Structure formats: C-alpha cells, structure tokens
PDB file of C-alpha atoms and ligand atoms in Angstrom:
ATOM      1  CA  MET A  14     -79.527 -65.401  46.240  1.00 39.00           C
ATOM      2  CA  THR A  15     -80.023 -65.476  42.393  1.00 43.00           C
ATOM      3  CA  GLU A  16     -77.272 -65.728  40.059  1.00 47.00           C
ATOM      4  CA  THR A  17     -75.955 -63.003  37.757  1.00 49.00           C
ATOM      5  CA  GLY A  18     -75.554 -63.136  33.909  1.00 49.00           C
ATOM      6  CA  SER A  19     -71.920 -63.937  32.634  1.00 49.00           C
ATOM      7  CA  ALA A  20     -70.678 -61.190  30.398  1.00 48.00           C
ATOM      8  CA  ASP A  21     -67.922 -63.177  28.960  1.00 49.00           C
ATOM      9  CA  LEU A  22     -69.950 -64.602  26.170  1.00 51.00           C
ATOM     10  CA  ASP A  23     -67.324 -65.946  24.000  1.00 67.00           C
ATOM     11  CA  ARG A  24     -65.493 -62.681  22.750  1.00 88.00           C
ATOM     12  CA  LEU A  25     -68.822 -61.747  21.080  1.00 95.00           C
ATOM     13  CA  LEU A  26     -67.428 -58.581  20.297  1.00 98.00           C
ATOM     14  CA  GLN A  27     -64.288 -59.561  18.993  1.00 97.00           C
ATOM     15  CA  GLY A  28     -62.949 -56.697  16.247  1.00 98.00           C
ATOM     16  CA  LYS A  29     -65.784 -54.101  17.602  1.00 98.00           C
ATOM     17  CA  VAL A  30     -64.587 -50.719  18.804  1.00 98.00           C
ATOM     18  CA  ALA A  31     -66.468 -49.296  22.018  1.00 99.00           C
ATOM     19  CA  LEU A  32     -66.719 -45.775  23.696  1.00 99.00           C
ATOM     20  CA  VAL A  33     -68.147 -45.619  26.975  1.00 99.00           C
ATOM     21  CA  THR A  34     -69.025 -42.063  28.624  1.00 99.00           C
ATOM     22  CA  GLY A  35     -68.630 -41.733  32.358  1.00 98.00           C
ATOM     23  CA  ALA A  36     -66.835 -45.023  32.743  1.00 98.00           C
ATOM     24  CA  GLY A  37     -64.340 -44.013  35.306  1.00 98.00           C
ATOM     25  CA  GLN A  38     -66.319 -45.583  37.698  1.00 96.00           C
ATOM     26  CA  GLY A  39     -69.494 -47.682  38.939  1.00 96.00           C
ATOM     27  CA  ILE A  40     -72.003 -48.888  35.828  1.00 97.00           C
ATOM     28  CA  GLY A  41     -70.115 -47.450  33.223  1.00 98.00           C
ATOM     29  CA  ARG A  42     -66.738 -49.173  34.614  1.00 98.00           C
ATOM     30  CA  GLY A  43     -69.057 -52.390  34.876  1.00 98.00           C
ATOM     31  CA  MET A  44     -70.319 -52.060  31.253  1.00 98.00           C
ATOM     32  CA  ALA A  45     -66.562 -51.187  29.873  1.00 98.00           C
ATOM     33  CA  LEU A  46     -64.822 -54.617  31.297  1.00 98.00           C
ATOM     34  CA  ALA A  47     -68.242 -56.639  30.092  1.00 98.00           C
ATOM     35  CA  LEU A  48     -67.454 -55.125  26.609  1.00 98.00           C
ATOM     36  CA  GLY A  49     -63.870 -55.642  26.969  1.00 98.00           C
ATOM     37  CA  LYS A  50     -64.086 -59.501  28.247  1.00 98.00           C
ATOM     38  CA  ALA A  51     -66.756 -59.905  25.091  1.00 98.00           C
ATOM     39  CA  GLY A  52     -63.796 -58.666  22.891  1.00 98.00           C
ATOM     40  CA  ALA A  53     -64.179 -55.117  22.280  1.00 98.00           C
ATOM     41  CA  ALA A  54     -61.694 -52.683  22.245  1.00 98.00           C
ATOM     42  CA  LEU A  55     -62.314 -49.658  24.741  1.00 98.00           C
ATOM     43  CA  ALA A  56     -62.256 -45.810  24.550  1.00 99.00           C
ATOM     44  CA  ILE A  57     -62.839 -44.332  28.244  1.00 99.00           C
ATOM     45  CA  ALA A  58     -64.190 -41.088  28.525  1.00 98.00           C
ATOM     46  CA  ASP A  59     -64.733 -39.406  31.668  1.00 98.00           C
ATOM     47  CA  LEU A  60     -64.737 -36.018  33.027  1.00 98.00           C
ATOM     48  CA  ASP A  61     -62.396 -37.298  35.342  1.00 98.00           C
ATOM     49  CA  GLY A  62     -59.195 -38.586  33.186  1.00 98.00           C
ATOM     50  CA  GLY A  63     -57.716 -40.134  36.626  1.00 98.00           C
ATOM     51  CA  ARG A  64     -60.565 -42.202  36.920  1.00 98.00           C
ATOM     52  CA  ALA A  65     -60.479 -42.865  33.268  1.00 98.00           C
ATOM     53  CA  THR A  66     -56.601 -43.612  33.309  1.00 98.00           C
ATOM     54  CA  SER A  67     -57.369 -46.404  36.047  1.00 98.00           C
ATOM     55  CA  VAL A  68     -60.132 -48.485  34.541  1.00 98.00           C
ATOM     56  CA  VAL A  69     -57.986 -48.101  31.324  1.00 99.00           C
ATOM     57  CA  GLU A  70     -54.667 -49.897  33.422  1.00 98.00           C
ATOM     58  CA  GLU A  71     -57.577 -52.346  34.745  1.00 98.00           C
ATOM     59  CA  LEU A  72     -58.620 -53.339  31.324  1.00 98.00           C
ATOM     60  CA  ARG A  73     -54.989 -53.242  29.812  1.00 98.00           C
ATOM     61  CA  THR A  74     -54.025 -55.976  32.460  1.00 98.00           C
ATOM     62  CA  ILE A  75     -56.817 -58.173  31.320  1.00 97.00           C
ATOM     63  CA  GLY A  76     -55.705 -58.210  27.682  1.00 97.00           C
ATOM     64  CA  VAL A  77     -58.442 -55.597  26.902  1.00 98.00           C
ATOM     65  CA  ASP A  78     -56.810 -52.884  24.111  1.00 98.00           C
ATOM     66  CA  ALA A  79     -58.072 -49.628  25.907  1.00 98.00           C
ATOM     67  CA  GLU A  80     -57.502 -46.277  25.573  1.00 99.00           C
ATOM     68  CA  PRO A  81     -58.496 -43.414  28.091  1.00 99.00           C
ATOM     69  CA  PHE A  82     -60.124 -39.940  27.268  1.00 98.00           C
ATOM     70  CA  THR A  83     -60.569 -37.171  29.580  1.00 98.00           C
ATOM     71  CA  CYS A  84     -64.019 -35.524  28.085  1.00 98.00           C
ATOM     72  CA  ASP A  85     -66.962 -33.541  29.651  1.00 98.00           C
ATOM     73  CA  VAL A  86     -69.384 -34.836  27.010  1.00 98.00           C
ATOM     74  CA  GLY A  87     -71.417 -31.893  27.599  1.00 98.00           C
ATOM     75  CA  ASP A  88     -69.147 -29.749  25.673  1.00 98.00           C
ATOM     76  CA  ARG A  89     -69.625 -30.179  21.902  1.00 98.00           C
ATOM     77  CA  GLY A  90     -65.892 -29.615  21.155  1.00 98.00           C
ATOM     78  CA  GLN A  91     -64.270 -32.113  23.267  1.00 98.00           C
ATOM     79  CA  VAL A  92     -67.007 -34.360  22.322  1.00 99.00           C
ATOM     80  CA  GLU A  93     -66.133 -34.082  18.549  1.00 98.00           C
ATOM     81  CA  ALA A  94     -62.508 -34.058  19.477  1.00 98.00           C
ATOM     82  CA  THR A  95     -62.904 -37.121  21.256  1.00 98.00           C
ATOM     83  CA  VAL A  96     -64.870 -39.083  18.827  1.00 99.00           C
ATOM     84  CA  ALA A  97     -62.112 -38.202  16.195  1.00 98.00           C
ATOM     85  CA  ALA A  98     -59.021 -39.252  18.660  1.00 98.00           C
ATOM     86  CA  ILE A  99     -61.164 -42.555  18.677  1.00 98.00           C
ATOM     87  CA  ILE A 100     -60.916 -42.837  14.996  1.00 98.00           C
ATOM     88  CA  ASP A 101     -57.099 -42.137  14.658  1.00 98.00           C
ATOM     89  CA  ARG A 102     -56.785 -44.539  17.873  1.00 98.00           C
ATOM     90  CA  PHE A 103     -58.708 -47.185  16.343  1.00 98.00           C
ATOM     91  CA  GLY A 104     -59.718 -46.862  12.951  1.00 98.00           C
ATOM     92  CA  ARG A 105     -63.046 -47.537  13.277  1.00 98.00           C
ATOM     93  CA  PHE A 106     -66.134 -47.014  15.976  1.00 98.00           C
ATOM     94  CA  ASP A 107     -69.036 -49.658  16.582  1.00 98.00           C
ATOM     95  CA  ILE A 108     -70.778 -49.352  19.393  1.00 99.00           C
ATOM     96  CA  LEU A 109     -71.637 -45.769  21.611  1.00 99.00           C
ATOM     97  CA  VAL A 110     -72.623 -46.204  25.204  1.00 99.00           C
ATOM     98  CA  ASN A 111     -74.153 -42.613  26.713  1.00 99.00           C
ATOM     99  CA  ASN A 112     -73.670 -43.545  30.522  1.00 98.00           C
ATOM    100  CA  ALA A 113     -72.234 -40.129  31.742  1.00 98.00           C
ATOM    101  CA  GLN A 114     -74.397 -38.340  34.066  1.00 98.00           C
ATOM    102  CA  ALA A 115     -74.385 -35.825  36.927  1.00 97.00           C
ATOM    103  CA  SER A 116     -77.212 -34.824  38.834  1.00 97.00           C
ATOM    104  CA  ARG A 117     -78.532 -33.311  41.940  1.00 95.00           C
ATOM    105  CA  VAL A 118     -81.324 -35.084  43.478  1.00 92.00           C
ATOM    106  CA  GLY A 119     -83.224 -35.571  46.738  1.00 90.00           C
ATOM    107  CA  ILE A 120     -84.865 -32.074  46.057  1.00 96.00           C
ATOM    108  CA  ARG A 121     -88.424 -31.025  46.032  1.00 98.00           C
ATOM    109  CA  PHE A 122     -89.882 -29.775  42.425  1.00 98.00           C
ATOM    110  CA  GLU A 123     -90.534 -26.203  43.590  1.00 98.00           C
ATOM    111  CA  ASP A 124     -86.807 -26.020  45.337  1.00 98.00           C
ATOM    112  CA  THR A 125     -85.292 -27.499  42.118  1.00 98.00           C
ATOM    113  CA  ARG A 126     -83.251 -24.621  40.862  1.00 98.00           C
ATOM    114  CA  ASP A 127     -82.502 -23.565  37.217  1.00 98.00           C
ATOM    115  CA  GLU A 128     -78.854 -25.093  37.704  1.00 98.00           C
ATOM    116  CA  ASP A 129     -79.792 -28.534  38.775  1.00 98.00           C
ATOM    117  CA  LEU A 130     -82.032 -28.678  35.621  1.00 98.00           C
ATOM    118  CA  HIS A 131     -78.633 -27.365  33.512  1.00 98.00           C
ATOM    119  CA  LEU A 132     -76.355 -29.886  35.768  1.00 98.00           C
ATOM    120  CA  ALA A 133     -78.384 -32.900  34.236  1.00 98.00           C
ATOM    121  CA  PHE A 134     -79.127 -31.889  30.855  1.00 98.00           C
ATOM    122  CA  ASN A 135     -75.624 -30.693  30.034  1.00 98.00           C
ATOM    123  CA  SER A 136     -74.128 -33.951  31.478  1.00 98.00           C
ATOM    124  CA  GLY A 137     -76.798 -36.152  30.100  1.00 98.00           C
ATOM    125  CA  THR A 138     -78.761 -34.981  27.193  1.00 99.00           C
ATOM    126  CA  TRP A 139     -76.865 -32.763  25.579  1.00 99.00           C
ATOM    127  CA  GLY A 140     -73.570 -35.326  25.958  1.00 99.00           C
ATOM    128  CA  THR A 141     -75.669 -38.181  24.820  1.00 99.00           C
ATOM    129  CA  PHE A 142     -76.710 -35.765  21.712  1.00 99.00           C
ATOM    130  CA  TYR A 143     -73.512 -34.598  21.079  1.00 99.00           C
ATOM    131  CA  CYS A 144     -71.738 -37.983  20.675  1.00 99.00           C
ATOM    132  CA  MET A 145     -74.636 -39.922  19.148  1.00 99.00           C
ATOM    133  CA  ARG A 146     -74.292 -36.952  16.236  1.00 99.00           C
ATOM    134  CA  ALA A 147     -70.600 -37.389  16.233  1.00 99.00           C
ATOM    135  CA  ALA A 148     -70.268 -41.295  16.166  1.00 98.00           C
ATOM    136  CA  PHE A 149     -73.543 -41.367  13.516  1.00 98.00           C
ATOM    137  CA  PRO A 150     -71.273 -41.243  10.562  1.00 98.00           C
ATOM    138  CA  HIS A 151     -68.576 -43.965  11.812  1.00 98.00           C
ATOM    139  CA  LEU A 152     -71.116 -46.583  12.941  1.00 98.00           C
ATOM    140  CA  ARG A 153     -72.995 -45.903   9.819  1.00 98.00           C
ATOM    141  CA  ASP A 154     -69.785 -46.706   8.153  1.00 97.00           C
ATOM    142  CA  ALA A 155     -68.672 -49.460  10.309  1.00 96.00           C
ATOM    143  CA  GLY A 156     -72.228 -51.636   9.633  1.00 95.00           C
ATOM    144  CA  ASN A 157     -74.579 -52.929  12.503  1.00 95.00           C
ATOM    145  CA  GLY A 158     -73.464 -49.773  14.457  1.00 98.00           C
ATOM    146  CA  ARG A 159     -75.191 -49.622  18.175  1.00 98.00           C
ATOM    147  CA  ILE A 160     -75.954 -47.259  20.293  1.00 99.00           C
ATOM    148  CA  ILE A 161     -76.809 -48.074  24.183  1.00 99.00           C
ATOM    149  CA  ASN A 162     -78.337 -45.136  26.087  1.00 99.00           C
ATOM    150  CA  LEU A 163     -78.594 -45.085  29.883  1.00 98.00           C
ATOM    151  CA  ALA A 164     -81.761 -43.666  31.697  1.00 98.00           C
ATOM    152  CA  SER A 165     -83.805 -44.371  34.942  1.00 96.00           C
ATOM    153  CA  SER A 166     -86.394 -45.786  36.226  1.00 93.00           C
ATOM    154  CA  SER A 167     -86.762 -42.788  38.036  1.00 93.00           C
ATOM    155  CA  SER A 168     -87.805 -40.995  35.106  1.00 95.00           C
ATOM    156  CA  THR A 169     -90.028 -43.313  33.371  1.00 96.00           C
ATOM    157  CA  HIS A 170     -92.094 -43.739  36.469  1.00 93.00           C
ATOM    158  CA  GLY A 171     -91.667 -39.970  37.749  1.00 95.00           C
ATOM    159  CA  ARG A 172     -90.100 -40.676  41.143  1.00 91.00           C
ATOM    160  CA  PRO A 173     -90.168 -38.047  43.533  1.00 94.00           C
ATOM    161  CA  LEU A 174     -87.598 -35.754  44.207  1.00 95.00           C
ATOM    162  CA  HIS A 175     -85.731 -36.171  41.011  1.00 96.00           C
ATOM    163  CA  ALA A 176     -87.370 -33.791  39.005  1.00 98.00           C
ATOM    164  CA  ALA A 177     -84.438 -32.451  36.818  1.00 98.00           C
ATOM    165  CA  TYR A 178     -82.587 -36.007  36.644  1.00 98.00           C
ATOM    166  CA  ALA A 179     -86.014 -37.448  35.158  1.00 98.00           C
ATOM    167  CA  ALA A 180     -86.439 -34.637  32.555  1.00 98.00           C
ATOM    168  CA  ALA A 181     -82.970 -34.927  31.393  1.00 98.00           C
ATOM    169  CA  LYS A 182     -83.320 -38.841  31.231  1.00 98.00           C
ATOM    170  CA  GLU A 183     -86.748 -38.420  29.313  1.00 98.00           C
ATOM    171  CA  ALA A 184     -85.052 -36.362  27.292  1.00 98.00           C
ATOM    172  CA  ILE A 185     -82.816 -39.473  26.281  1.00 99.00           C
ATOM    173  CA  ARG A 186     -85.290 -41.508  25.771  1.00 98.00           C
ATOM    174  CA  GLY A 187     -86.871 -39.298  23.189  1.00 98.00           C
ATOM    175  CA  LEU A 188     -83.455 -38.694  21.532  1.00 99.00           C
ATOM    176  CA  THR A 189     -83.077 -43.019  21.261  1.00 99.00           C
ATOM    177  CA  LYS A 190     -86.361 -43.656  19.692  1.00 98.00           C
ATOM    178  CA  VAL A 191     -86.095 -40.469  17.075  1.00 99.00           C
ATOM    179  CA  ALA A 192     -82.756 -41.775  16.092  1.00 99.00           C
ATOM    180  CA  ALA A 193     -83.970 -45.398  16.236  1.00 98.00           C
ATOM    181  CA  ASN A 194     -86.571 -44.812  13.546  1.00 98.00           C
ATOM    182  CA  GLU A 195     -83.865 -42.533  11.476  1.00 98.00           C
ATOM    183  CA  TRP A 196     -80.500 -44.361  11.193  1.00 98.00           C
ATOM    184  CA  GLY A 197     -82.552 -48.151  10.957  1.00 98.00           C
ATOM    185  CA  VAL A 198     -81.868 -48.117   7.538  1.00 98.00           C
ATOM    186  CA  HIS A 199     -78.319 -48.025   8.120  1.00 98.00           C
ATOM    187  CA  GLY A 200     -78.420 -51.237  10.363  1.00 97.00           C
ATOM    188  CA  ILE A 201     -77.811 -48.847  13.370  1.00 98.00           C
ATOM    189  CA  THR A 202     -79.968 -49.981  16.323  1.00 98.00           C
ATOM    190  CA  VAL A 203     -80.345 -47.568  19.059  1.00 99.00           C
ATOM    191  CA  ASN A 204     -81.766 -48.406  22.827  1.00 99.00           C
ATOM    192  CA  VAL A 205     -81.964 -47.209  26.333  1.00 98.00           C
ATOM    193  CA  ILE A 206     -81.318 -49.292  29.569  1.00 98.00           C
ATOM    194  CA  CYS A 207     -82.874 -48.321  33.007  1.00 97.00           C
ATOM    195  CA  PRO A 208     -80.239 -49.894  35.577  1.00 96.00           C
ATOM    196  CA  ASN A 209     -80.130 -50.597  39.063  1.00 93.00           C
ATOM    197  CA  ALA A 210     -76.651 -51.443  40.341  1.00 94.00           C
ATOM    198  CA  VAL A 211     -74.147 -51.075  43.273  1.00 92.00           C
ATOM    199  CA  THR A 212     -72.129 -47.908  42.256  1.00 88.00           C
ATOM    200  CA  PRO A 213     -70.650 -45.023  44.254  1.00 83.00           C
ATOM    201  CA  ALA A 214     -73.206 -42.702  43.553  1.00 76.00           C
ATOM    202  CA  GLY A 215     -76.392 -45.329  44.487  1.00 80.00           C
ATOM    203  CA  GLU A 216     -74.403 -45.573  47.871  1.00 87.00           C
ATOM    204  CA  LYS A 217     -73.676 -41.969  48.614  1.00 86.00           C
ATOM    205  CA  PHE A 218     -77.779 -41.886  47.803  1.00 79.00           C
ATOM    206  CA  ALA A 219     -78.498 -44.812  50.148  1.00 87.00           C
ATOM    207  CA  ARG A 220     -76.392 -43.134  53.005  1.00 90.00           C
ATOM    208  CA  GLU A 221     -78.578 -40.218  52.855  1.00 91.00           C
ATOM    209  CA  HIS A 222     -81.690 -41.348  52.369  1.00 88.00           C
ATOM    210  CA  PRO A 223     -81.516 -44.950  53.934  1.00 91.00           C
ATOM    211  CA  GLU A 224     -85.267 -45.505  54.928  1.00 92.00           C
ATOM    212  CA  ALA A 225     -86.033 -44.533  50.766  1.00 84.00           C
ATOM    213  CA  ALA A 226     -83.128 -46.744  49.320  1.00 86.00           C
ATOM    214  CA  GLN A 227     -84.324 -49.568  51.837  1.00 88.00           C
ATOM    215  CA  ALA A 228     -87.791 -49.598  50.710  1.00 87.00           C
ATOM    216  CA  ALA A 229     -86.979 -49.317  47.368  1.00 81.00           C
ATOM    217  CA  LEU A 230     -84.940 -52.777  47.811  1.00 88.00           C
ATOM    218  CA  MET A 231     -88.061 -54.008  49.903  1.00 90.00           C
ATOM    219  CA  GLN A 232     -90.164 -53.272  46.459  1.00 87.00           C
ATOM    220  CA  ARG A 233     -87.650 -55.072  44.167  1.00 91.00           C
ATOM    221  CA  ALA A 234     -88.747 -58.332  42.851  1.00 94.00           C
ATOM    222  CA  ILE A 235     -85.840 -59.485  42.935  1.00 95.00           C
ATOM    223  CA  ARG A 236     -84.253 -58.392  46.707  1.00 92.00           C
ATOM    224  CA  ARG A 237     -80.769 -57.540  45.472  1.00 91.00           C
ATOM    225  CA  ARG A 238     -79.049 -54.771  44.079  1.00 91.00           C
ATOM    226  CA  GLY A 239     -77.704 -54.923  40.346  1.00 95.00           C
ATOM    227  CA  ASP A 240     -73.988 -55.643  39.641  1.00 97.00           C
ATOM    228  CA  ALA A 241     -72.553 -53.319  37.293  1.00 98.00           C
ATOM    229  CA  GLU A 242     -70.876 -55.718  35.360  1.00 98.00           C
ATOM    230  CA  HIS A 243     -72.708 -58.953  35.600  1.00 98.00           C
ATOM    231  CA  ASP A 244     -76.151 -57.769  35.300  1.00 98.00           C
ATOM    232  CA  ILE A 245     -75.883 -54.193  33.357  1.00 98.00           C
ATOM    233  CA  GLY A 246     -72.590 -55.272  31.222  1.00 98.00           C
ATOM    234  CA  ALA A 247     -74.160 -58.640  30.601  1.00 98.00           C
ATOM    235  CA  THR A 248     -77.208 -56.331  28.715  1.00 98.00           C
ATOM    236  CA  VAL A 249     -75.053 -54.093  26.925  1.00 98.00           C
ATOM    237  CA  VAL A 250     -72.997 -56.746  25.418  1.00 98.00           C
ATOM    238  CA  PHE A 251     -76.260 -58.268  24.458  1.00 98.00           C
ATOM    239  CA  LEU A 252     -77.739 -55.482  22.907  1.00 98.00           C
ATOM    240  CA  ALA A 253     -74.204 -54.446  21.102  1.00 98.00           C
ATOM    241  CA  GLY A 254     -73.879 -57.936  19.614  1.00 97.00           C
ATOM    242  CA  PRO A 255     -75.322 -59.763  16.471  1.00 95.00           C
ATOM    243  CA  GLY A 256     -78.220 -61.294  18.350  1.00 96.00           C
ATOM    244  CA  ALA A 257     -79.997 -57.998  18.981  1.00 98.00           C
ATOM    245  CA  GLY A 258     -79.829 -56.388  15.429  1.00 98.00           C
ATOM    246  CA  PHE A 259     -83.708 -56.454  15.385  1.00 98.00           C
ATOM    247  CA  ILE A 260     -84.373 -54.565  18.768  1.00 98.00           C
ATOM    248  CA  THR A 261     -84.352 -50.962  18.385  1.00 98.00           C
ATOM    249  CA  GLY A 262     -85.734 -47.687  20.011  1.00 98.00           C
ATOM    250  CA  GLN A 263     -86.875 -49.924  22.945  1.00 98.00           C
ATOM    251  CA  THR A 264     -86.384 -49.177  26.971  1.00 98.00           C
ATOM    252  CA  LEU A 265     -85.189 -52.011  29.021  1.00 97.00           C
ATOM    253  CA  HIS A 266     -85.202 -52.218  32.720  1.00 96.00           C
ATOM    254  CA  VAL A 267     -82.625 -54.416  33.983  1.00 97.00           C
ATOM    255  CA  ASN A 268     -83.397 -53.191  37.915  1.00 93.00           C
ATOM    256  CA  GLY A 269     -84.351 -56.426  39.365  1.00 94.00           C
ATOM    257  CA  GLY A 270     -88.626 -55.832  38.470  1.00 93.00           C
ATOM    258  CA  GLY A 271     -90.597 -54.858  40.953  1.00 84.00           C
ATOM    259  CA  VAL A 272     -94.133 -53.277  40.190  1.00 65.00           C
ATOM    260  CA  THR A 273     -94.168 -49.300  41.357  1.00 59.00           C
ATOM    261  CA  VAL A 274     -90.520 -49.220  42.525  1.00 52.00           C
ATOM    262  CA  PRO A 275     -88.411 -46.775  40.221  1.00 51.00           C
TER     263      PRO A 275
HETATM  264  N1  LIG B 330     -76.502 -46.468  39.922  1.00 53.94           N
HETATM  265  C1  LIG B 330     -77.757 -46.789  39.731  1.00 53.94           C
HETATM  266  O1  LIG B 330     -78.563 -47.751  40.329  1.00 53.94           O
HETATM  267  C2  LIG B 330     -78.542 -46.022  38.518  1.00 53.94           C
HETATM  268  C3  LIG B 330     -79.980 -46.010  38.594  1.00 53.94           C
HETATM  269  C4  LIG B 330     -80.760 -45.555  37.384  1.00 53.94           C
HETATM  270  C5  LIG B 330     -79.947 -44.898  36.182  1.00 53.94           C
HETATM  271  N2  LIG B 330     -78.398 -44.893  36.317  1.00 53.94           N
HETATM  272  C6  LIG B 330     -77.758 -44.188  35.314  1.00 53.94           C
HETATM  273  O2  LIG B 330     -76.594 -45.092  35.096  1.00 53.94           O
HETATM  274  C7  LIG B 330     -75.316 -44.333  34.830  1.00 53.94           C
HETATM  275  C8  LIG B 330     -74.362 -44.831  35.528  1.00 53.94           C
HETATM  276  O3  LIG B 330     -75.096 -44.469  36.760  1.00 53.94           O
HETATM  277  P1  LIG B 330     -73.737 -44.354  37.458  1.00 53.94           P
HETATM  278  O4  LIG B 330     -74.563 -44.493  39.340  1.00 53.94           O
HETATM  279  O5  LIG B 330     -72.574 -45.425  37.711  1.00 53.94           O
HETATM  280  O6  LIG B 330     -73.218 -42.991  37.870  1.00 53.94           O
HETATM  281  P2  LIG B 330     -71.694 -42.121  38.950  1.00 53.94           P
HETATM  282  O7  LIG B 330     -72.145 -40.791  39.221  1.00 53.94           O
HETATM  283  O8  LIG B 330     -71.377 -43.566  39.688  1.00 53.94           O
HETATM  284  O9  LIG B 330     -70.544 -42.265  37.850  1.00 53.94           O
HETATM  285  C9  LIG B 330     -71.090 -41.219  36.605  1.00 53.94           C
HETATM  286  C10 LIG B 330     -69.495 -40.907  35.938  1.00 53.94           C
HETATM  287  O10 LIG B 330     -69.616 -39.868  34.701  1.00 53.94           O
HETATM  288  C11 LIG B 330     -68.956 -39.177  35.013  1.00 53.94           C
HETATM  289  N3  LIG B 330     -69.514 -38.175  34.633  1.00 53.94           N
HETATM  290  C12 LIG B 330     -70.128 -37.070  35.102  1.00 53.94           C
HETATM  291  N4  LIG B 330     -70.356 -36.126  34.074  1.00 53.94           N
HETATM  292  C13 LIG B 330     -69.775 -36.151  33.352  1.00 53.94           C
HETATM  293  C14 LIG B 330     -69.475 -35.260  31.923  1.00 53.94           C
HETATM  294  N5  LIG B 330     -70.420 -34.117  31.678  1.00 53.94           N
HETATM  295  N6  LIG B 330     -68.587 -35.780  31.157  1.00 53.94           N
HETATM  296  C15 LIG B 330     -68.072 -37.088  31.351  1.00 53.94           C
HETATM  297  N7  LIG B 330     -68.371 -37.591  32.446  1.00 53.94           N
HETATM  298  C16 LIG B 330     -68.827 -37.085  33.408  1.00 53.94           C
HETATM  299  C17 LIG B 330     -68.275 -39.411  36.371  1.00 53.94           C
HETATM  300  O11 LIG B 330     -66.937 -38.480  36.502  1.00 53.94           O
HETATM  301  C18 LIG B 330     -68.272 -40.741  36.956  1.00 53.94           C
HETATM  302  O12 LIG B 330     -66.747 -41.299  36.454  1.00 53.94           O
HETATM  303  C19 LIG B 330     -75.885 -42.953  34.842  1.00 53.94           C
HETATM  304  O13 LIG B 330     -76.370 -42.557  33.664  1.00 53.94           O
HETATM  305  C20 LIG B 330     -77.194 -42.915  35.840  1.00 53.94           C
HETATM  306  O14 LIG B 330     -78.085 -41.935  35.758  1.00 53.94           O
HETATM  307  C21 LIG B 330     -77.875 -45.451  37.361  1.00 53.94           C
END
C-alpha cells in the first residue's frame, strides 16, 4: 500500500475564497475538504442543492466557512448569479475549481447521439467557460488568482467509448491554455488536473464495466485508485497555493501513472 499525500498544509490558503463546482460528491467534495482544511473559505456549487448543502454542513462541522449554491453551470445566468452571490457573501474570490461534469460514457463512437455531446459540453465545457469568464475580474482584483480545471486522461489518450466526454474535456484544455496565456499578466494561473479517484461515478462505471475497470487498475503504475481528498485535493491545494505561482497552462495527470491506460 502506498502512502497518500497530506492535504492539511498548515492553512496555506488562509484568507482565500474558493468555488468548487459539482462539489456535492466525489472528487469535488474531496477537493473542497482539502481546500477548507488548508484554510480557504468555500462556495460549494452543485446542480443538486441537497448534495451541496450536506457538503457545506460537513465543512462547517470541521470549522470551515462555507456556503451552498444550487447552480447548473451550463446556464450562464445561474453562473453569473452565483459568482455575484459569492462576492456578496465572502467579499472576494481567489480560487476557481471547475469540476462539474455530466456525461454518458461506454457508447461506441458511431452510436454517440447529439444529446450525448450536448450533455457533456453543457456541463463541462460551457460550465467551465461561463465560470472562468464570470470569475475573471474578481480573480484579477484579488491578485494571484488560481483556476484549476478538471479534464481526464480519457481525453488526452482518446479512450474508446468516451467520444462525447473526451471532446468536452479536450475543449476545456483548450480554454485553459488560452486563458493561461492571456491572464498570466494579471498573476492568474490556469491549469488542468486529470484525476483518478474512487467516486460514485467511478464505482458505477466499474460495476457496469468490471473487466475494463480491473484492466485499468492493473495497468496503473501505482496499483490503487486515488483518494479524492488526499491525492486530488492535495494537488489542488498545491496548485492553489503560493508555491505554484510559476506553473500555468499545464496538464497534470494525478492518476497513479501507467503507460497506456487513461
Ligand atoms: N472519478 C474519476 O476517477 C475521474 C477520472 C477522470 C476525470 N474525472 C473528472 O473529475 C471530475 C469529478 O468527477 P467525479 O467522478 O467526482 O464526478 P461525479 O459524477 O461523482 O460528481 C459530479 C458532480 O457534478 C454535479 N454536476 C453535474 N452536472 C452539473 C451541472 N451542470 N452543474 C453543476 N453541477 C453539476 C453532479 O450533481 C455531481 O455532484 C469531473 O470533471 C470528471 O470528469 C473523474
């Protein structure tokens, strides 16, 4: 068993305000816990308001200042209202983590429907774009703004049966690289994480495609699945912190390595 990292990095992010989208469960929840333990105040946005509220209750229990927002990130008006509400509630905005994503996977390319692309792009690509555009002036004003977008090695490696998902995620990497080059002058860094972690979505995929899931695990250099808080969250805390201010436009695979496996 290999060790996981520690996300509790001496309250490195004290005084910062972070928004994590799709943080009602899974990797989003884990990243929110890590950011909160590192000292940040948290805006928790999710399409499912009940999930957002329960993560906020969890954060408040451990002393983190947090607020839930019910928000479909694929809806420009809802995103703009959420960002305005974050400024009202917290007075500043430093860290944006674009994590929300819905998709149907496990579909052959030729069977992929228009709706599959719309679902993946609305929640992933449009959601990331709307959040980045709305957050930009606040991150610029705060100084040392940080944006971390979630993509996937399924997109960077072109994993079979993931056409709509991969297309949406590669578009997010395009947005990331352009914003990094435009906004670096304001001290804002923009990076991508391609994670692997045990989550409800991952468990569902493993149940539906057990052989593919086992094969993926066996080809991973570090033969375990990641931990949302202690592996992915710890990386986000680093990228959001002062030690990562010279890293931008990059894609970081936080997935236990491996040669061929997404
Ligand atoms: N789980 C993995 O191992 C893995 C691997 C590669 C990439 N990723 C990426 O990491 C991120 C998190 O993955 P996860 O497995 O925790 O996902 P998940 O499906 O478990 O959780 C996603 C959350 O996003 C919310 N959401 C969906 N559509 C939304 C919308 N339009 N607006 C607001 N919220 C919305 C859902 O309600 C849910 O709470 C995603 O971007 C995913 O593509 C995950």
